[in-house]
PDB file of C-alpha atoms in Angstrom:
ATOM      1  CA  UNK A   1     -32.423 -20.038 -65.358  1.00  0.00           C
ATOM      2  CA  UNK A   2     -30.020 -22.646 -66.806  1.00  0.00           C
ATOM      3  CA  UNK A   3     -30.568 -21.211 -70.284  1.00  0.00           C
ATOM      4  CA  UNK A   4     -29.816 -17.706 -69.042  1.00  0.00           C
ATOM      5  CA  UNK A   5     -26.649 -18.907 -67.313  1.00  0.00           C
ATOM      6  CA  UNK A   6     -25.550 -20.776 -70.456  1.00  0.00           C
ATOM      7  CA  UNK A   7     -26.121 -17.664 -72.623  1.00  0.00           C
ATOM      8  CA  UNK A   8     -24.190 -15.507 -70.171  1.00  0.00           C
ATOM      9  CA  UNK A   9     -21.227 -17.896 -70.170  1.00  0.00           C
ATOM     10  CA  UNK A  10     -21.289 -18.036 -73.962  1.00  0.00           C
ATOM     11  CA  UNK A  11     -21.370 -14.227 -74.198  1.00  0.00           C
ATOM     12  CA  UNK A  12     -18.449 -13.881 -71.798  1.00  0.00           C
ATOM     13  CA  UNK A  13     -16.462 -16.482 -73.727  1.00  0.00           C
ATOM     14  CA  UNK A  14     -17.027 -14.671 -77.023  1.00  0.00           C
ATOM     15  CA  UNK A  15     -16.138 -11.302 -75.476  1.00  0.00           C
ATOM     16  CA  UNK A  16     -12.936 -12.712 -73.994  1.00  0.00           C
ATOM     17  CA  UNK A  17     -12.036 -14.260 -77.322  1.00  0.00           C
ATOM     18  CA  UNK A  18     -12.524 -10.938 -79.133  1.00  0.00           C
ATOM     19  CA  UNK A  19     -10.532  -9.093 -76.476  1.00  0.00           C
ATOM     20  CA  UNK A  20      -7.700 -11.587 -76.795  1.00  0.00           C
ATOM     21  CA  UNK A  21      -7.601 -10.999 -80.550  1.00  0.00           C
ATOM     22  CA  UNK A  22      -7.066  -7.295 -79.889  1.00  0.00           C
ATOM     23  CA  UNK A  23      -4.464  -8.056 -77.237  1.00  0.00           C
ATOM     24  CA  UNK A  24      -2.573 -10.317 -79.627  1.00  0.00           C
ATOM     25  CA  UNK A  25      -2.245  -7.479 -82.137  1.00  0.00           C
ATOM     26  CA  UNK A  26      -0.234  -5.352 -79.717  1.00  0.00           C
ATOM     27  CA  UNK A  27       3.566  -5.384 -79.996  1.00  0.00           C
ATOM     28  CA  UNK A  28       5.438  -7.999 -78.018  1.00  0.00           C
ATOM     29  CA  UNK A  29       8.824  -7.219 -76.504  1.00  0.00           C
ATOM     30  CA  UNK A  30      10.948  -7.370 -73.428  1.00  0.00           C
ATOM     31  CA  UNK A  31       8.615  -9.640 -71.512  1.00  0.00           C
ATOM     32  CA  UNK A  32       5.942  -6.940 -71.293  1.00  0.00           C
ATOM     33  CA  UNK A  33       2.353  -8.072 -70.975  1.00  0.00           C
ATOM     34  CA  UNK A  34      -0.378  -6.364 -72.947  1.00  0.00           C
ATOM     35  CA  UNK A  35      -1.659  -4.919 -69.683  1.00  0.00           C
ATOM     36  CA  UNK A  36       1.804  -3.422 -69.080  1.00  0.00           C
ATOM     37  CA  UNK A  37       1.652  -1.717 -72.452  1.00  0.00           C
ATOM     38  CA  UNK A  38      -1.809  -0.298 -71.831  1.00  0.00           C
ATOM     39  CA  UNK A  39      -0.791   0.882 -68.356  1.00  0.00           C
ATOM     40  CA  UNK A  40       2.337   2.509 -69.748  1.00  0.00           C
ATOM     41  CA  UNK A  41       0.286   4.535 -72.196  1.00  0.00           C
ATOM     42  CA  UNK A  42      -2.138   5.514 -69.465  1.00  0.00           C
ATOM     43  CA  UNK A  43       0.805   6.641 -67.365  1.00  0.00           C
ATOM     44  CA  UNK A  44       2.084   8.766 -70.244  1.00  0.00           C
ATOM     45  CA  UNK A  45      -1.303  10.466 -70.555  1.00  0.00           C
ATOM     46  CA  UNK A  46      -1.523  10.938 -66.797  1.00  0.00           C
ATOM     47  CA  UNK A  47       1.899  12.587 -66.887  1.00  0.00           C
ATOM     48  CA  UNK A  48       0.761  14.978 -69.595  1.00  0.00           C
ATOM     49  CA  UNK A  49      -2.307  15.897 -67.578  1.00  0.00           C
ATOM     50  CA  UNK A  50      -0.436  16.242 -64.309  1.00  0.00           C
ATOM     51  CA  UNK A  51       2.670  18.053 -65.552  1.00  0.00           C
ATOM     52  CA  UNK A  52       1.287  20.252 -68.284  1.00  0.00           C
ATOM     53  CA  UNK A  53      -2.446  20.833 -67.799  1.00  0.00           C
ATOM     54  CA  UNK A  54      -1.980  21.667 -64.117  1.00  0.00           C
ATOM     55  CA  UNK A  55       0.434  24.456 -65.099  1.00  0.00           C
ATOM     56  CA  UNK A  56      -2.347  26.144 -67.038  1.00  0.00           C
ATOM     57  CA  UNK A  57      -4.516  26.540 -63.947  1.00  0.00           C
ATOM     58  CA  UNK A  58      -1.973  28.776 -62.188  1.00  0.00           C
ATOM     59  CA  UNK A  59      -2.080  32.561 -62.401  1.00  0.00           C
ATOM     60  CA  UNK A  60      -0.518  33.481 -65.748  1.00  0.00           C
ATOM     61  CA  UNK A  61      -0.640  29.812 -66.790  1.00  0.00           C
ATOM     62  CA  UNK A  62      -2.057  30.979 -70.113  1.00  0.00           C
ATOM     63  CA  UNK A  63      -1.133  34.650 -70.093  1.00  0.00           C
ATOM     64  CA  UNK A  64       2.627  34.173 -69.766  1.00  0.00           C
ATOM     65  CA  UNK A  65       2.907  30.966 -71.796  1.00  0.00           C
ATOM     66  CA  UNK A  66       3.509  31.956 -75.403  1.00  0.00           C
ATOM     67  CA  UNK A  67       2.491  28.494 -76.631  1.00  0.00           C
ATOM     68  CA  UNK A  68      -1.089  28.901 -75.407  1.00  0.00           C
ATOM     69  CA  UNK A  69      -1.589  32.593 -74.621  1.00  0.00           C
ATOM     70  CA  UNK A  70      -5.018  33.614 -75.863  1.00  0.00           C
ATOM     71  CA  UNK A  71      -4.748  36.468 -78.316  1.00  0.00           C
ATOM     72  CA  UNK A  72      -7.625  38.514 -79.636  1.00  0.00           C
ATOM     73  CA  UNK A  73      -9.747  37.123 -82.469  1.00  0.00           C
ATOM     74  CA  UNK A  74      -9.385  38.738 -85.870  1.00  0.00           C
ATOM     75  CA  UNK A  75     -12.528  40.793 -85.327  1.00  0.00           C
ATOM     76  CA  UNK A  76     -11.097  42.390 -82.191  1.00  0.00           C
ATOM     77  CA  UNK A  77      -7.586  43.124 -83.417  1.00  0.00           C
ATOM     78  CA  UNK A  78      -8.907  46.352 -84.882  1.00  0.00           C
ATOM     79  CA  UNK A  79     -10.481  47.091 -81.505  1.00  0.00           C
ATOM     80  CA  UNK A  80      -7.102  46.647 -79.811  1.00  0.00           C
ATOM     81  CA  UNK A  81      -5.422  48.951 -82.331  1.00  0.00           C
ATOM     82  CA  UNK A  82      -8.220  51.504 -82.100  1.00  0.00           C
ATOM     83  CA  UNK A  83      -7.928  51.731 -78.323  1.00  0.00           C
ATOM     84  CA  UNK A  84      -4.143  52.052 -78.436  1.00  0.00           C
ATOM     85  CA  UNK A  85      -4.417  54.759 -81.098  1.00  0.00           C
ATOM     86  CA  UNK A  86      -6.499  56.901 -78.720  1.00  0.00           C
ATOM     87  CA  UNK A  87      -4.227  56.326 -75.718  1.00  0.00           C
ATOM     88  CA  UNK A  88      -6.039  53.430 -74.040  1.00  0.00           C
ATOM     89  CA  UNK A  89      -3.249  50.850 -74.196  1.00  0.00           C
ATOM     90  CA  UNK A  90      -3.687  49.935 -70.517  1.00  0.00           C
ATOM     91  CA  UNK A  91      -7.342  49.065 -71.080  1.00  0.00           C
ATOM     92  CA  UNK A  92      -6.433  47.001 -74.165  1.00  0.00           C
ATOM     93  CA  UNK A  93      -3.839  45.067 -72.144  1.00  0.00           C
ATOM     94  CA  UNK A  94      -6.348  44.409 -69.379  1.00  0.00           C
ATOM     95  CA  UNK A  95      -8.877  43.093 -71.900  1.00  0.00           C
ATOM     96  CA  UNK A  96      -6.377  40.513 -73.125  1.00  0.00           C
ATOM     97  CA  UNK A  97      -5.356  39.525 -69.611  1.00  0.00           C
ATOM     98  CA  UNK A  98      -8.899  38.821 -68.373  1.00  0.00           C
ATOM     99  CA  UNK A  99      -9.567  36.447 -71.280  1.00  0.00           C
ATOM    100  CA  UNK A 100      -6.558  34.402 -70.205  1.00  0.00           C
ATOM    101  CA  UNK A 101      -7.597  34.557 -66.547  1.00  0.00           C
ATOM    102  CA  UNK A 102     -10.968  33.031 -67.410  1.00  0.00           C
ATOM    103  CA  UNK A 103      -9.255  30.218 -69.336  1.00  0.00           C
ATOM    104  CA  UNK A 104      -6.953  29.504 -66.384  1.00  0.00           C
ATOM    105  CA  UNK A 105     -10.007  29.246 -64.174  1.00  0.00           C
ATOM    106  CA  UNK A 106     -11.889  26.923 -66.517  1.00  0.00           C
ATOM    107  CA  UNK A 107      -9.054  24.432 -67.016  1.00  0.00           C
ATOM    108  CA  UNK A 108      -9.386  23.413 -63.354  1.00  0.00           C
ATOM    109  CA  UNK A 109     -12.476  21.517 -64.506  1.00  0.00           C
ATOM    110  CA  UNK A 110     -10.560  19.484 -67.090  1.00  0.00           C
ATOM    111  CA  UNK A 111      -8.711  16.917 -64.999  1.00  0.00           C
ATOM    112  CA  UNK A 112     -11.697  14.723 -63.977  1.00  0.00           C
ATOM    113  CA  UNK A 113     -12.829  14.532 -67.610  1.00  0.00           C
ATOM    114  CA  UNK A 114      -9.366  13.493 -68.766  1.00  0.00           C
ATOM    115  CA  UNK A 115      -8.947  10.965 -65.956  1.00  0.00           C
ATOM    116  CA  UNK A 116     -12.215   9.311 -66.953  1.00  0.00           C
ATOM    117  CA  UNK A 117     -11.156   9.170 -70.608  1.00  0.00           C
ATOM    118  CA  UNK A 118      -7.838   7.548 -69.675  1.00  0.00           C
ATOM    119  CA  UNK A 119      -9.636   4.949 -67.540  1.00  0.00           C
ATOM    120  CA  UNK A 120     -11.851   4.062 -70.517  1.00  0.00           C
ATOM    121  CA  UNK A 121      -8.902   3.386 -72.823  1.00  0.00           C
ATOM    122  CA  UNK A 122      -9.118  -0.042 -74.464  1.00  0.00           C
ATOM    123  CA  UNK A 123      -6.335  -2.363 -75.618  1.00  0.00           C
ATOM    124  CA  UNK A 124      -7.151  -1.384 -79.189  1.00  0.00           C
ATOM    125  CA  UNK A 125      -6.780   2.294 -78.272  1.00  0.00           C
ATOM    126  CA  UNK A 126      -3.428   1.464 -76.666  1.00  0.00           C
ATOM    127  CA  UNK A 127      -2.182  -0.307 -79.793  1.00  0.00           C
ATOM    128  CA  UNK A 128      -3.171   2.583 -82.056  1.00  0.00           C
ATOM    129  CA  UNK A 129      -1.629   5.164 -79.743  1.00  0.00           C
ATOM    130  CA  UNK A 130       1.657   3.337 -79.217  1.00  0.00           C
ATOM    131  CA  UNK A 131       2.246   2.771 -82.903  1.00  0.00           C
ATOM    132  CA  UNK A 132       0.780   6.110 -83.979  1.00  0.00           C
ATOM    133  CA  UNK A 133       2.453   9.458 -84.605  1.00  0.00           C
ATOM    134  CA  UNK A 134       3.949  11.734 -81.962  1.00  0.00           C
ATOM    135  CA  UNK A 135       0.531  13.190 -81.215  1.00  0.00           C
ATOM    136  CA  UNK A 136      -1.543  10.002 -81.174  1.00  0.00           C
ATOM    137  CA  UNK A 137      -2.282  10.035 -77.432  1.00  0.00           C
ATOM    138  CA  UNK A 138      -3.301  13.690 -77.558  1.00  0.00           C
ATOM    139  CA  UNK A 139      -5.557  12.963 -80.519  1.00  0.00           C
ATOM    140  CA  UNK A 140      -7.172  10.174 -78.501  1.00  0.00           C
ATOM    141  CA  UNK A 141      -8.004  12.625 -75.718  1.00  0.00           C
ATOM    142  CA  UNK A 142      -9.293  15.184 -78.214  1.00  0.00           C
ATOM    143  CA  UNK A 143     -11.660  12.677 -79.795  1.00  0.00           C
ATOM    144  CA  UNK A 144     -12.949  11.344 -76.478  1.00  0.00           C
ATOM    145  CA  UNK A 145     -13.200  14.521 -74.387  1.00  0.00           C
ATOM    146  CA  UNK A 146     -13.823  17.571 -76.604  1.00  0.00           C
ATOM    147  CA  UNK A 147     -17.610  17.562 -76.289  1.00  0.00           C
ATOM    148  CA  UNK A 148     -17.478  17.086 -72.518  1.00  0.00           C
ATOM    149  CA  UNK A 149     -14.778  19.737 -72.149  1.00  0.00           C
ATOM    150  CA  UNK A 150     -16.742  22.328 -74.099  1.00  0.00           C
ATOM    151  CA  UNK A 151     -19.873  21.626 -72.068  1.00  0.00           C
ATOM    152  CA  UNK A 152     -17.872  21.991 -68.852  1.00  0.00           C
ATOM    153  CA  UNK A 153     -15.657  24.922 -69.876  1.00  0.00           C
ATOM    154  CA  UNK A 154     -18.283  27.173 -71.440  1.00  0.00           C
ATOM    155  CA  UNK A 155     -20.382  27.921 -68.324  1.00  0.00           C
ATOM    156  CA  UNK A 156     -17.246  28.109 -66.167  1.00  0.00           C
ATOM    157  CA  UNK A 157     -15.726  30.696 -68.488  1.00  0.00           C
ATOM    158  CA  UNK A 158     -18.976  32.632 -68.523  1.00  0.00           C
ATOM    159  CA  UNK A 159     -18.958  32.690 -64.713  1.00  0.00           C
ATOM    160  CA  UNK A 160     -15.234  33.416 -64.663  1.00  0.00           C
ATOM    161  CA  UNK A 161     -15.769  36.486 -66.800  1.00  0.00           C
ATOM    162  CA  UNK A 162     -17.857  37.847 -63.955  1.00  0.00           C
ATOM    163  CA  UNK A 163     -15.457  36.662 -61.249  1.00  0.00           C
ATOM    164  CA  UNK A 164     -12.327  38.137 -62.833  1.00  0.00           C
ATOM    165  CA  UNK A 165     -14.153  41.222 -64.061  1.00  0.00           C
ATOM    166  CA  UNK A 166     -13.835  40.357 -67.742  1.00  0.00           C
ATOM    167  CA  UNK A 167     -17.474  41.158 -68.457  1.00  0.00           C
ATOM    168  CA  UNK A 168     -17.089  44.719 -67.144  1.00  0.00           C
ATOM    169  CA  UNK A 169     -13.715  45.220 -68.803  1.00  0.00           C
ATOM    170  CA  UNK A 170     -14.985  44.096 -72.179  1.00  0.00           C
ATOM    171  CA  UNK A 171     -18.251  45.997 -71.910  1.00  0.00           C
ATOM    172  CA  UNK A 172     -16.105  49.083 -71.312  1.00  0.00           C
ATOM    173  CA  UNK A 173     -13.739  48.203 -74.172  1.00  0.00           C
ATOM    174  CA  UNK A 174     -16.500  47.548 -76.705  1.00  0.00           C
ATOM    175  CA  UNK A 175     -18.414  50.664 -75.648  1.00  0.00           C
ATOM    176  CA  UNK A 176     -15.361  52.888 -75.996  1.00  0.00           C
ATOM    177  CA  UNK A 177     -14.411  51.348 -79.324  1.00  0.00           C
ATOM    178  CA  UNK A 178     -17.919  51.588 -80.761  1.00  0.00           C
ATOM    179  CA  UNK A 179     -17.964  55.282 -79.805  1.00  0.00           C
ATOM    180  CA  UNK A 180     -14.896  56.013 -81.931  1.00  0.00           C
ATOM    181  CA  UNK A 181     -16.146  57.942 -84.992  1.00  0.00           C
ATOM    182  CA  UNK A 182     -16.502  56.056 -88.274  1.00  0.00           C
ATOM    183  CA  UNK A 183     -15.626  52.567 -86.924  1.00  0.00           C
ATOM    184  CA  UNK A 184     -17.707  49.491 -87.698  1.00  0.00           C
ATOM    185  CA  UNK A 185     -19.359  48.466 -84.451  1.00  0.00           C
ATOM    186  CA  UNK A 186     -18.535  45.024 -82.997  1.00  0.00           C
ATOM    187  CA  UNK A 187     -20.319  42.618 -80.648  1.00  0.00           C
ATOM    188  CA  UNK A 188     -18.180  39.454 -80.321  1.00  0.00           C
ATOM    189  CA  UNK A 189     -19.083  36.210 -78.530  1.00  0.00           C
ATOM    190  CA  UNK A 190     -16.052  36.102 -76.255  1.00  0.00           C
ATOM    191  CA  UNK A 191     -17.331  33.195 -74.150  1.00  0.00           C
ATOM    192  CA  UNK A 192     -17.375  30.807 -77.103  1.00  0.00           C
ATOM    193  CA  UNK A 193     -14.051  32.126 -78.407  1.00  0.00           C
ATOM    194  CA  UNK A 194     -12.291  31.790 -75.051  1.00  0.00           C
ATOM    195  CA  UNK A 195     -13.775  28.325 -74.482  1.00  0.00           C
ATOM    196  CA  UNK A 196     -12.355  27.036 -77.744  1.00  0.00           C
ATOM    197  CA  UNK A 197      -8.998  28.691 -77.161  1.00  0.00           C
ATOM    198  CA  UNK A 198      -8.775  27.231 -73.650  1.00  0.00           C
ATOM    199  CA  UNK A 199      -9.398  23.743 -75.059  1.00  0.00           C
ATOM    200  CA  UNK A 200      -6.851  24.326 -77.799  1.00  0.00           C
ATOM    201  CA  UNK A 201      -4.282  25.326 -75.176  1.00  0.00           C
ATOM    202  CA  UNK A 202      -4.951  22.258 -73.034  1.00  0.00           C
ATOM    203  CA  UNK A 203      -4.397  19.845 -75.919  1.00  0.00           C
ATOM    204  CA  UNK A 204      -1.337  21.739 -77.076  1.00  0.00           C
ATOM    205  CA  UNK A 205       0.338  21.301 -73.683  1.00  0.00           C
ATOM    206  CA  UNK A 206      -0.564  17.597 -73.498  1.00  0.00           C
ATOM    207  CA  UNK A 207       0.987  17.206 -76.938  1.00  0.00           C
ATOM    208  CA  UNK A 208       4.180  18.827 -75.613  1.00  0.00           C
ATOM    209  CA  UNK A 209       4.504  16.206 -72.877  1.00  0.00           C
ATOM    210  CA  UNK A 210       3.617  13.368 -75.245  1.00  0.00           C
ATOM    211  CA  UNK A 211       6.275  14.528 -77.684  1.00  0.00           C
ATOM    212  CA  UNK A 212       8.827  14.648 -74.872  1.00  0.00           C
ATOM    213  CA  UNK A 213       8.055  11.093 -73.762  1.00  0.00           C
ATOM    214  CA  UNK A 214       8.171   9.758 -77.305  1.00  0.00           C
ATOM    215  CA  UNK A 215      11.435  11.452 -78.281  1.00  0.00           C
ATOM    216  CA  UNK A 216      13.420  12.053 -75.083  1.00  0.00           C
ATOM    217  CA  UNK A 217      14.600   9.159 -72.940  1.00  0.00           C
ATOM    218  CA  UNK A 218      14.962  11.512 -69.950  1.00  0.00           C
ATOM    219  CA  UNK A 219      11.197  12.162 -70.000  1.00  0.00           C
ATOM    220  CA  UNK A 220      10.438   8.480 -69.488  1.00  0.00           C
ATOM    221  CA  UNK A 221      10.445   8.792 -65.736  1.00  0.00           C
ATOM    222  CA  UNK A 222       9.518   5.227 -64.783  1.00  0.00           C
ATOM    223  CA  UNK A 223      10.725   1.763 -65.755  1.00  0.00           C
ATOM    224  CA  UNK A 224       7.341   1.047 -67.313  1.00  0.00           C
ATOM    225  CA  UNK A 225       7.479   4.126 -69.555  1.00  0.00           C
ATOM    226  CA  UNK A 226      11.013   3.237 -70.623  1.00  0.00           C
ATOM    227  CA  UNK A 227      10.046  -0.308 -71.562  1.00  0.00           C
ATOM    228  CA  UNK A 228       6.768   0.545 -73.298  1.00  0.00           C
ATOM    229  CA  UNK A 229       8.087   3.423 -75.389  1.00  0.00           C
ATOM    230  CA  UNK A 230      11.149   1.419 -76.336  1.00  0.00           C
ATOM    231  CA  UNK A 231       8.664  -0.551 -78.470  1.00  0.00           C
ATOM    232  CA  UNK A 232       7.645   2.508 -80.461  1.00  0.00           C
ATOM    233  CA  UNK A 233      11.296   3.465 -80.914  1.00  0.00           C
ATOM    234  CA  UNK A 234      11.743   0.414 -83.133  1.00  0.00           C
ATOM    235  CA  UNK A 235       8.566   0.749 -85.203  1.00  0.00           C
TER     236      UNK A 235
END
């Protein structure tokens, strides 16, 4: 038992020493502790999630936001044109709208995944983010959450297609298009496409908030954000 206790103490001492080395590499300024710096970066990410990602979950959060609005994939642009050419513009518009509705529905599942990723941020992550480019925090979330987001979004979008009627709308669209004489028939995987576009939109909006905090003093809405990002202003 004494040997086990000694080994445990030694392990903890080594771990603390390694952690301190990472801490010491972070910028020092204005009396901020390394924990302050890490917490400031976590607050910035939380702000991006709260202010921007939440907007996407509202009705028209995707559909009426030109930054993230999901447009048709290349394969289906000819479908859209074909329908409009035969007087079915209303159906084509509805097909686009239901894709965005499904994305809005799926993004509601994102917040817990992001919150967990922010909680797991290390001091080394904080250092790299603070001194990185204007998208460094967003890139951190992309690298740590993309797999989990896809796994969560994909079945939600599949179910959302049924809930918002997208499956019926697109079955009707594809059937009508494929019945147009002389066209090449299509059978797209809209669930996968919409999943990836929903994720792309989420990260794009987080990047918007990160860019604001990094470049606009007015977006640093707490004393901690002001102090922490003042460090990156002088890098």
